[in-house]
Amino acid sequence: NAGVTQTPKFQVLKTGQSMTLQCAQDMNHNSMYWYRQDPGMGLRLIYYSASEGTTDKGEVPNGYNVSRLNKREFSLRLESAAPSQTSVYFCASSLQTGDLYEQYFGPGTRLTVT
Amino acid sequence: GEDVEQSLFLSVREGDSSVINCTYTDSSSTYLYWYKQEPGAGLQLLTYIFSNMDMKQDQRLTVLLNKKDKHLSLRIADTQTGDSAIYFCAESDEDNQGGKLIFGQGTELSVKP
């Protein structure tokens, strides 16, 4: 199993450019998540998808859109990148056992917006 | 709203015990979690504790939970240089929909030889 994969690993964008971050999991998990990580701020949830066909906003959704393409894939789109979106982005999926959710993370995408 | 607080840095000598502390606000969280992030990598689930337990031990790791004070700690015995990483505690989001977690800021553990 590859687990959770993300592409690209690194990206530099100019302000106003758009891009899509790709995420896929091969563990048959229902729930998937997009986080951003900034120094001293921990991980903040951007969007999540509790199951195929549903998406919901997290703590910091402004400037982002998502698509749950199928059970495996969950993409994050920046329509018009801004310097404030410079961050490390993590995708995760979770295995549910009752109320226990074990989240599995991808390796991250390091995005710089100039 | 919910909040999870951790101190940002901890430095210990190799062989000592490390104790990483966390406070949380949502008393309804069924599970509380500790994740580890090594440099340049994503987070990995280290351990978790069910909310009706006071303590959980797993090899060199001991998790203590004080529900009254909403305080969670992670003790690493015989800390090694390979334990240098950022450690995050997390609680379940209050509506627990879709398995959302609220993460603390992370504690960067530095282990000196």
Short mmCIF file of C-alpha atoms in Angstrom, two decimals:
data_model
loop_
_atom_site.label_atom_id
_atom_site.label_comp_id
_atom_site.label_asym_id
_atom_site.label_seq_id
_atom_site.Cartn_x
_atom_site.Cartn_y
_atom_site.Cartn_z
CA ASN A 1 0.00 0.00 0.00
CA ALA A 2 1.24 3.48 -0.88
CA GLY A 3 -0.96 5.04 1.84
CA VAL A 4 -1.68 8.72 1.19
CA THR A 5 0.13 10.28 -1.75
CA GLN A 6 0.31 13.96 -2.67
CA THR A 7 1.53 15.78 -5.75
CA PRO A 8 3.43 17.94 -6.27
CA LYS A 9 5.97 17.92 -3.42
CA PHE A 10 7.05 21.52 -4.06
CA GLN A 11 5.49 24.40 -5.97
CA VAL A 12 6.23 28.06 -6.49
CA LEU A 13 3.43 30.26 -7.79
CA LYS A 14 3.13 33.91 -8.61
CA THR A 15 0.32 35.91 -7.01
CA GLY A 16 -2.88 35.38 -8.97
CA GLN A 17 -1.92 32.04 -10.49
CA SER A 18 -4.07 28.98 -9.93
CA MET A 19 -3.17 25.40 -9.20
CA THR A 20 -4.60 22.12 -7.95
CA LEU A 21 -3.01 19.95 -5.30
CA GLN A 22 -3.72 16.28 -5.78
CA CYS A 23 -4.24 13.69 -3.07
CA ALA A 24 -5.03 9.99 -3.28
CA GLN A 25 -5.36 7.17 -0.74
CA ASP A 26 -5.45 3.44 -1.34
CA MET A 27 -6.75 2.38 2.08
CA ASN A 28 -10.47 2.53 1.25
CA HIS A 29 -11.05 5.23 3.86
CA ASN A 30 -14.29 7.17 3.80
CA SER A 31 -13.07 10.48 5.24
CA MET A 32 -10.40 12.74 3.80
CA TYR A 33 -9.00 16.11 4.86
CA TRP A 34 -6.89 19.04 3.74
CA TYR A 35 -4.80 20.93 6.30
CA ARG A 36 -2.32 23.73 6.15
CA GLN A 37 0.62 23.97 8.53
CA ASP A 38 2.19 27.30 9.45
CA PRO A 39 4.93 27.86 12.05
CA GLY A 40 3.58 28.11 15.59
CA MET A 41 -0.01 27.53 14.47
CA GLY A 42 -0.23 23.76 14.30
CA LEU A 43 -2.46 22.25 11.65
CA ARG A 44 -5.58 24.06 10.54
CA LEU A 45 -8.33 22.26 8.68
CA ILE A 46 -9.18 23.79 5.30
CA TYR A 47 -11.85 21.37 4.02
CA TYR A 48 -12.89 17.84 4.71
CA SER A 49 -14.96 15.14 3.08
CA ALA A 50 -16.77 12.76 5.42
CA SER A 51 -17.66 10.44 2.56
CA GLU A 52 -17.59 10.23 -1.21
CA GLY A 53 -19.82 12.92 -2.66
CA THR A 54 -19.72 15.28 0.35
CA THR A 55 -17.41 18.14 1.25
CA ASP A 56 -17.53 20.65 4.10
CA LYS A 57 -15.64 23.72 5.18
CA GLY A 58 -13.11 23.57 7.95
CA GLU A 59 -11.54 26.34 9.96
CA VAL A 60 -9.82 28.25 7.11
CA PRO A 61 -11.65 27.61 3.80
CA ASN A 62 -11.39 31.08 2.22
CA GLY A 63 -9.45 31.10 -1.03
CA TYR A 64 -9.74 27.33 -1.55
CA ASN A 65 -12.06 24.87 -3.23
CA VAL A 66 -12.09 21.09 -3.10
CA SER A 67 -13.36 18.16 -5.13
CA ARG A 68 -13.92 14.65 -3.89
CA LEU A 69 -13.50 13.02 -7.26
CA ASN A 70 -14.17 9.49 -6.01
CA LYS A 71 -13.48 7.54 -2.83
CA ARG A 72 -9.72 7.58 -3.46
CA GLU A 73 -9.07 11.16 -4.55
CA PHE A 74 -9.56 14.54 -2.90
CA SER A 75 -8.09 17.61 -4.60
CA LEU A 76 -7.53 21.14 -3.33
CA ARG A 77 -7.67 24.10 -5.70
CA LEU A 78 -6.29 27.60 -5.28
CA GLU A 79 -8.08 29.76 -7.83
CA SER A 80 -6.02 32.92 -7.36
CA ALA A 81 -3.00 32.35 -5.16
CA ALA A 82 -1.98 34.95 -2.58
CA PRO A 83 1.23 35.24 -0.53
CA SER A 84 -0.81 34.42 2.61
CA GLN A 85 -1.33 30.95 1.13
CA THR A 86 2.38 30.19 1.36
CA SER A 87 2.34 27.14 3.60
CA VAL A 88 2.82 23.40 3.80
CA TYR A 89 -0.33 21.53 2.79
CA PHE A 90 -1.17 18.07 4.09
CA CYS A 91 -3.81 15.68 2.93
CA ALA A 92 -5.04 12.97 5.27
CA SER A 93 -7.55 10.16 5.33
CA SER A 94 -8.99 8.39 8.33
CA LEU A 95 -9.84 4.89 9.40
CA GLN A 96 -12.92 4.85 11.59
CA THR A 97 -13.51 2.32 14.35
CA GLY A 98 -16.54 3.45 16.35
CA ASP A 99 -15.64 6.92 17.64
CA LEU A 100 -11.93 6.38 17.04
CA TYR A 101 -10.59 8.08 13.93
CA GLU A 102 -6.97 7.30 13.04
CA GLN A 103 -5.77 9.84 10.53
CA TYR A 104 -3.07 8.95 8.04
CA PHE A 105 -1.12 11.81 6.48
CA GLY A 106 0.56 12.33 3.16
CA PRO A 107 4.11 13.73 2.90
CA GLY A 108 2.94 17.29 2.23
CA THR A 109 3.19 19.91 -0.52
CA ARG A 110 5.40 22.91 0.16
CA LEU A 111 3.85 25.90 -1.61
CA THR A 112 5.43 29.32 -1.97
CA VAL A 113 3.46 32.21 -3.45
CA THR A 114 5.56 35.20 -4.50
CA GLY B 1 -14.82 27.31 20.55
CA GLU B 2 -12.49 24.42 21.00
CA ASP B 3 -8.84 25.00 21.66
CA VAL B 4 -5.82 22.81 22.23
CA GLU B 5 -2.73 24.39 23.79
CA GLN B 6 0.86 23.14 23.97
CA SER B 7 4.16 24.72 24.79
CA LEU B 8 6.26 25.19 21.66
CA PHE B 9 9.67 23.84 22.65
CA LEU B 10 11.25 21.23 24.91
CA SER B 11 14.92 20.32 25.13
CA VAL B 12 16.22 17.24 26.95
CA ARG B 13 19.41 15.20 27.16
CA GLU B 14 19.59 11.74 25.64
CA GLY B 15 18.56 9.13 28.19
CA ASP B 16 16.37 11.52 30.20
CA SER B 17 12.58 11.37 30.26
CA SER B 18 10.61 13.89 28.24
CA VAL B 19 7.19 15.13 29.28
CA ILE B 20 5.08 16.99 26.76
CA ASN B 21 1.96 18.68 28.07
CA CYS B 22 -1.30 19.67 26.48
CA THR B 23 -4.54 21.28 27.61
CA TYR B 24 -7.81 20.97 25.73
CA THR B 25 -11.29 22.41 26.04
CA ASP B 26 -13.81 19.87 24.71
CA SER B 27 -14.74 17.52 27.54
CA SER B 28 -16.93 15.46 25.19
CA SER B 29 -13.98 14.27 23.11
CA THR B 30 -14.12 10.45 23.16
CA TYR B 31 -10.48 9.99 22.26
CA LEU B 32 -7.41 12.16 22.60
CA TYR B 33 -4.44 11.67 20.32
CA TRP B 34 -0.71 12.20 20.08
CA TYR B 35 0.90 12.56 16.67
CA LYS B 36 4.59 12.78 15.77
CA GLN B 37 6.02 14.75 12.86
CA GLU B 38 9.60 14.11 11.81
CA PRO B 39 11.42 16.77 9.76
CA GLY B 40 10.08 17.10 6.24
CA ALA B 41 7.36 14.51 6.75
CA GLY B 42 3.66 14.25 7.45
CA LEU B 43 2.20 13.42 10.84
CA GLN B 44 2.04 9.88 12.16
CA LEU B 45 -0.30 8.67 14.86
CA LEU B 46 1.82 7.81 17.88
CA THR B 47 -0.81 6.79 20.41
CA TYR B 48 -4.27 7.65 21.65
CA ILE B 49 -6.23 7.34 24.88
CA PHE B 50 -9.90 6.69 25.47
CA SER B 51 -11.47 9.42 27.53
CA ASN B 52 -12.52 7.14 30.40
CA MET B 53 -8.92 6.05 31.00
CA ASP B 54 -6.42 7.81 33.25
CA MET B 55 -3.29 6.25 31.83
CA LYS B 56 -2.08 4.26 28.88
CA GLN B 57 1.37 2.74 28.54
CA ASP B 58 2.93 1.59 25.29
CA GLN B 59 6.62 0.61 25.56
CA ARG B 60 8.52 3.86 26.23
CA LEU B 61 5.40 6.00 25.94
CA THR B 62 3.05 6.84 28.81
CA VAL B 63 -0.05 8.94 28.29
CA LEU B 64 -1.69 10.53 31.31
CA LEU B 65 -5.16 12.06 31.17
CA ASN B 66 -6.63 14.33 33.83
CA LYS B 67 -10.21 14.92 32.69
CA LYS B 68 -11.04 17.25 35.57
CA ASP B 69 -8.27 19.67 34.56
CA LYS B 70 -8.53 18.81 30.83
CA HIS B 71 -4.83 18.05 30.80
CA LEU B 72 -3.07 15.45 28.68
CA SER B 73 0.59 14.54 28.84
CA LEU B 74 2.97 12.32 26.90
CA ARG B 75 6.00 10.92 28.68
CA ILE B 76 8.81 9.41 26.66
CA ALA B 77 11.18 7.32 28.77
CA ASP B 78 14.88 7.01 27.89
CA THR B 79 14.60 9.67 25.20
CA GLN B 80 16.79 9.06 22.15
CA THR B 81 18.06 11.43 19.45
CA GLY B 82 15.66 9.69 17.07
CA ASP B 83 12.77 11.03 19.18
CA SER B 84 13.61 14.57 18.04
CA ALA B 85 10.45 15.70 16.26
CA ILE B 86 7.36 17.85 16.67
CA TYR B 87 4.63 16.29 18.80
CA PHE B 88 1.00 17.30 18.40
CA CYS B 89 -1.87 16.53 20.69
CA ALA B 90 -5.37 16.51 19.23
CA GLU B 91 -8.95 16.17 20.35
CA SER B 92 -12.04 15.24 18.38
CA ASP B 93 -14.10 18.10 17.02
CA GLU B 94 -17.18 18.68 19.18
CA ASP B 95 -19.65 17.45 16.58
CA ASN B 96 -17.32 14.53 15.73
CA GLN B 97 -18.65 14.61 12.19
CA GLY B 98 -16.33 13.04 9.69
CA GLY B 99 -13.59 12.44 12.24
CA LYS B 100 -12.38 16.03 12.39
CA LEU B 101 -9.57 16.70 14.84
CA ILE B 102 -8.44 19.90 16.51
CA PHE B 103 -4.65 20.01 16.77
CA GLY B 104 -2.46 21.91 19.17
CA GLN B 105 0.40 24.07 17.90
CA GLY B 106 2.91 21.27 18.33
CA THR B 107 5.84 20.90 20.74
CA GLU B 108 9.26 20.69 19.14
CA LEU B 109 11.33 18.18 21.10
CA SER B 110 15.09 18.55 20.78
CA VAL B 111 17.20 15.71 22.18
CA LYS B 112 20.85 16.55 22.82
CA PRO B 113 23.46 13.78 22.93
#
